[in-house]
CSV table of C-alpha atoms and ligand atoms in Angstrom, one decimal:
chain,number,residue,atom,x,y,z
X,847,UNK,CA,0.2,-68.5,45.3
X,848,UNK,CA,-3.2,-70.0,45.6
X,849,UNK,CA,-6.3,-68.2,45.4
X,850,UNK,CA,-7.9,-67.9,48.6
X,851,UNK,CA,-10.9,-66.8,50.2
X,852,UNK,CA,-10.8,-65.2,53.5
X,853,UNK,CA,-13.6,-65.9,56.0
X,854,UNK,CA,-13.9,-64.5,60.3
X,855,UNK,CA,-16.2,-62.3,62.8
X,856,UNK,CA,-15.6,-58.7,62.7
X,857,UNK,CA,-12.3,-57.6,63.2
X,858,UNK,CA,-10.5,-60.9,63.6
X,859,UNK,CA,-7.8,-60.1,61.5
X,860,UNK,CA,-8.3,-61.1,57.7
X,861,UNK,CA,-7.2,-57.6,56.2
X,862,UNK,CA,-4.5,-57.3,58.6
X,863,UNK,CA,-3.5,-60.5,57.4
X,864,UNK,CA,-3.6,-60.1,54.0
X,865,UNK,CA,-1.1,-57.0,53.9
X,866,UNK,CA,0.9,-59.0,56.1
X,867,UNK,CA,1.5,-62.2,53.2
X,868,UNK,CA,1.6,-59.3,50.7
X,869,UNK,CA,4.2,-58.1,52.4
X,870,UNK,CA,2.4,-54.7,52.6
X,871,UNK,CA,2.1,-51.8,55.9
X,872,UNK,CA,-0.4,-53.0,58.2
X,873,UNK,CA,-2.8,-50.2,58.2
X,874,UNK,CA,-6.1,-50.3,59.4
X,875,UNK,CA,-9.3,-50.3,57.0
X,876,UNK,CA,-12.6,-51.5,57.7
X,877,UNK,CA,-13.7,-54.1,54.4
X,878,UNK,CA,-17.2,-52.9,53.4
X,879,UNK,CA,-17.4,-55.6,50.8
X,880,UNK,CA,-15.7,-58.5,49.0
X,881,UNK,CA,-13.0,-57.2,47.1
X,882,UNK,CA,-10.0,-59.2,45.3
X,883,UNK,CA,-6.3,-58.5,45.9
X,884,UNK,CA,-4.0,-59.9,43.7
X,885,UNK,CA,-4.8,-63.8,44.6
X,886,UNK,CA,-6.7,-62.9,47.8
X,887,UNK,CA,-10.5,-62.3,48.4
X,888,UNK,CA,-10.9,-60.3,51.6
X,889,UNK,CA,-14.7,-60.4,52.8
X,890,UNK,CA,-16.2,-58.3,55.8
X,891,UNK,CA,-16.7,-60.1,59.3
X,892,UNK,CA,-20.7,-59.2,58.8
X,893,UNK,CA,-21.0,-61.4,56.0
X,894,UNK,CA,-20.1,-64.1,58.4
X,895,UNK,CA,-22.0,-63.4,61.1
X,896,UNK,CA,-25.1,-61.5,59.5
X,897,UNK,CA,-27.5,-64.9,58.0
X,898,UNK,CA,-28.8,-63.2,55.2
X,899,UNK,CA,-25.2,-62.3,53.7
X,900,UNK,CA,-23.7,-65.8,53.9
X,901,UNK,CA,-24.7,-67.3,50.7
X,902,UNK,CA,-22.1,-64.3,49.2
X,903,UNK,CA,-19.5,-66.2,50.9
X,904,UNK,CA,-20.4,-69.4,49.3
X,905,UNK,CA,-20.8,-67.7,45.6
X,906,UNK,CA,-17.3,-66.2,46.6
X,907,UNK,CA,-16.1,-69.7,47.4
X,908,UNK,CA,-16.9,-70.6,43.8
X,909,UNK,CA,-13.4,-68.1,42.6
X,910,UNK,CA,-11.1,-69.8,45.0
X,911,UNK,CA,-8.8,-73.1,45.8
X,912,UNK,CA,-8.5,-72.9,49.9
X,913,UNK,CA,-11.1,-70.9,52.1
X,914,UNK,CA,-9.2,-69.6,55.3
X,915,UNK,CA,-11.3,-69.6,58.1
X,916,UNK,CA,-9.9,-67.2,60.9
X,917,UNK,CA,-10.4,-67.1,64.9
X,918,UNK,CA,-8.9,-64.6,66.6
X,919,UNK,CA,-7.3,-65.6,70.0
X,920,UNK,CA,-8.6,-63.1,71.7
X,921,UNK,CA,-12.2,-64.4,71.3
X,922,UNK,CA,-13.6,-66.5,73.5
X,923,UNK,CA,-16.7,-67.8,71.8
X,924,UNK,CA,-17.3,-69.9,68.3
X,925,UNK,CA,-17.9,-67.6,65.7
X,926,UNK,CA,-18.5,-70.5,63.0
X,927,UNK,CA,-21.0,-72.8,63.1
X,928,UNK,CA,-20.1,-77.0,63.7
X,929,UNK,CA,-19.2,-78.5,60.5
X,930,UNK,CA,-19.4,-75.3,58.5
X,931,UNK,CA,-16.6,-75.9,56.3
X,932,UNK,CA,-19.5,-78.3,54.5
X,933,UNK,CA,-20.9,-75.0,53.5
X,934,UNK,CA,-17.8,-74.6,50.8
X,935,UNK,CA,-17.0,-76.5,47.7
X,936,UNK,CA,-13.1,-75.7,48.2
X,937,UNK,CA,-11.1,-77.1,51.1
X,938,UNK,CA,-10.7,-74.9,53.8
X,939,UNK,CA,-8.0,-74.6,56.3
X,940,UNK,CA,-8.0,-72.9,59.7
X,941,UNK,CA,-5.5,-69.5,61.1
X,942,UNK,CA,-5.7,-68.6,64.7
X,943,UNK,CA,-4.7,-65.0,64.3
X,944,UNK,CA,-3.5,-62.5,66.9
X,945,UNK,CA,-1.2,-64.9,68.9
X,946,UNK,CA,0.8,-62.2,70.2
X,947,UNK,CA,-2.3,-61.0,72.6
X,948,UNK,CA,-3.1,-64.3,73.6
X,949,UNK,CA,-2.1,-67.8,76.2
X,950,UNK,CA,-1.7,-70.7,74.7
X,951,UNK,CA,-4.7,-71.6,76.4
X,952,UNK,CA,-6.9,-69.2,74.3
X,953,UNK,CA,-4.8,-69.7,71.5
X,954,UNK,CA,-6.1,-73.8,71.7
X,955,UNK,CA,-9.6,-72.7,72.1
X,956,UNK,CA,-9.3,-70.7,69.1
X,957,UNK,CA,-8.4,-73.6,67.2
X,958,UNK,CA,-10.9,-75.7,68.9
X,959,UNK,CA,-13.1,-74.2,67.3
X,960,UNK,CA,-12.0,-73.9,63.8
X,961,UNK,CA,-11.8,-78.0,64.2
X,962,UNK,CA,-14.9,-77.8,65.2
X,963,UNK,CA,-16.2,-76.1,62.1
X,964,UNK,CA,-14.3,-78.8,60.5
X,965,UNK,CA,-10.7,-77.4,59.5
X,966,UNK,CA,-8.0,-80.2,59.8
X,967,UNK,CA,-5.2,-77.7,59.3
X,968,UNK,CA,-4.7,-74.9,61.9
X,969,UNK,CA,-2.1,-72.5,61.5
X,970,UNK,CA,-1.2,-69.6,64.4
X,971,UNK,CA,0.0,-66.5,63.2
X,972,UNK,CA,0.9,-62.8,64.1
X,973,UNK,CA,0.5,-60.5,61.6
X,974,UNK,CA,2.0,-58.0,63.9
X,975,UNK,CA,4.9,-59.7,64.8
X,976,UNK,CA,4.9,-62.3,61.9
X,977,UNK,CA,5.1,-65.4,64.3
X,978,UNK,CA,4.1,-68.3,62.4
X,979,UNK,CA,3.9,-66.5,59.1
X,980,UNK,CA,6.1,-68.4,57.0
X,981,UNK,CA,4.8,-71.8,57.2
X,982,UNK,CA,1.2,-70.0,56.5
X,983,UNK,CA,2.9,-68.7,53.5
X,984,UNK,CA,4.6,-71.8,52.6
X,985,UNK,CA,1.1,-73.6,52.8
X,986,UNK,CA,-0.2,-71.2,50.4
X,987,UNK,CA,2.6,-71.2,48.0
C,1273,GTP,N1,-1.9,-57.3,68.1
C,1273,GTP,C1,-2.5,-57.7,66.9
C,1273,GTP,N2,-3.5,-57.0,66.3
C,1273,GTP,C2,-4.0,-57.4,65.2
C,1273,GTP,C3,-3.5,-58.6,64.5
C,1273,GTP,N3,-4.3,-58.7,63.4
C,1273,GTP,C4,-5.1,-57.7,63.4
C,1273,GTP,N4,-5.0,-56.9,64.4
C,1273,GTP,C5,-5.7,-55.7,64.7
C,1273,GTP,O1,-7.1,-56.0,64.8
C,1273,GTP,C6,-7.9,-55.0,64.3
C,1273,GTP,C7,-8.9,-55.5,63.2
C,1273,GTP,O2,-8.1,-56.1,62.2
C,1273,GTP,P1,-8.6,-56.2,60.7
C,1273,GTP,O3,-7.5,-56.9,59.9
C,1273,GTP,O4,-9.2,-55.0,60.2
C,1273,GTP,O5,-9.8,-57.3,60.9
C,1273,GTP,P2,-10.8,-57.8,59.8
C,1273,GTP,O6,-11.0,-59.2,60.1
C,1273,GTP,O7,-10.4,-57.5,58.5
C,1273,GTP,O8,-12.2,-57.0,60.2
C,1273,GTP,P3,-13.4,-56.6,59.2
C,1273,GTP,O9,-12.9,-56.0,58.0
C,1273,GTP,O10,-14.2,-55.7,60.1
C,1273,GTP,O11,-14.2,-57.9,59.0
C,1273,GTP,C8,-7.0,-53.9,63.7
C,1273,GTP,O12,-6.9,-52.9,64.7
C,1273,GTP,C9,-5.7,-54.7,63.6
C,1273,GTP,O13,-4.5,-53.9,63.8
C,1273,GTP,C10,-2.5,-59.3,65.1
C,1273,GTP,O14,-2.0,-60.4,64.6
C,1273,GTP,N5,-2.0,-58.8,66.3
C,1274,MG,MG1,-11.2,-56.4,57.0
């Protein structure tokens, strides 16, 4: 599996996520920090959306192959910046998580925006239910 860096607002899904591809219980835990896990660097939403903790993402970015940016489609607004895949010396790759609460219209604004912050792949996945899982997985084989 590649390494992978996981970037997205509070509570958008990235732990939830990772115990889903590692085949793990979901159970909730709120990440206080950037922590490893097996191949997968889980980071906490603040670090994304608090300025002064950004550049931890970028020095994370540093230890990885792909960065996953992650929308949740229950969200209406942008939580990343246009173009701000630029900020990362990997490639990155978008997920619209939490498709099971969501339209397909809010599902497609979701990935609007990871499009907009420059991700030409986007991915939409379920970690509850699993939807679109396996050809996540598959991408990061
Ligand atoms: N229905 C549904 N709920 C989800 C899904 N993914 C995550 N959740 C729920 O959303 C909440 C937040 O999920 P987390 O995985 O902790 O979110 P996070 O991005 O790691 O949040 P921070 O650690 O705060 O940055 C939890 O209650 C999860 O159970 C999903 O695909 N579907
Ligand atoms: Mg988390």
């Amino acid at each position: 599996m590649k390494r992978i860096l996981l970037v997205g607002g509070v509570g958008c899904g990235k732990t939830t996520l990772l115990q889903r591809l590692h085949g793990a219980d979901l159970a909730y835990a709120k990440t206080e920090t950037i922590y490893t896990d097996g191949h997968v660097v889980d980071t906490p939403g603040e670090y994304l959306e608090l300025p002064w903790f950004k550049h931890a993402l970028r020095l994370a970015s540093f230890e990885v192959d792909l960065v996953v940016l992650l929308a949740s489609a229950t969200v209406a607004d942008a939580r990343f910046q246009p173009g701000f895949t630029t900020f990362f010396m990997p490639p990155s790759i978008g997920v619209v998580t939490k498709t099971d609460l969501a339209g397909p219209t809010a599902i497609a604004t979701a990935g609007s925006h990871l499009r907009l912050a420059g991700a030409t792949e986007i991915y939409e996945v379920s970690a509850v239910t699993g939807e679109g899982i396996p050809a996540l997985a598959e991408r990061l084989a």
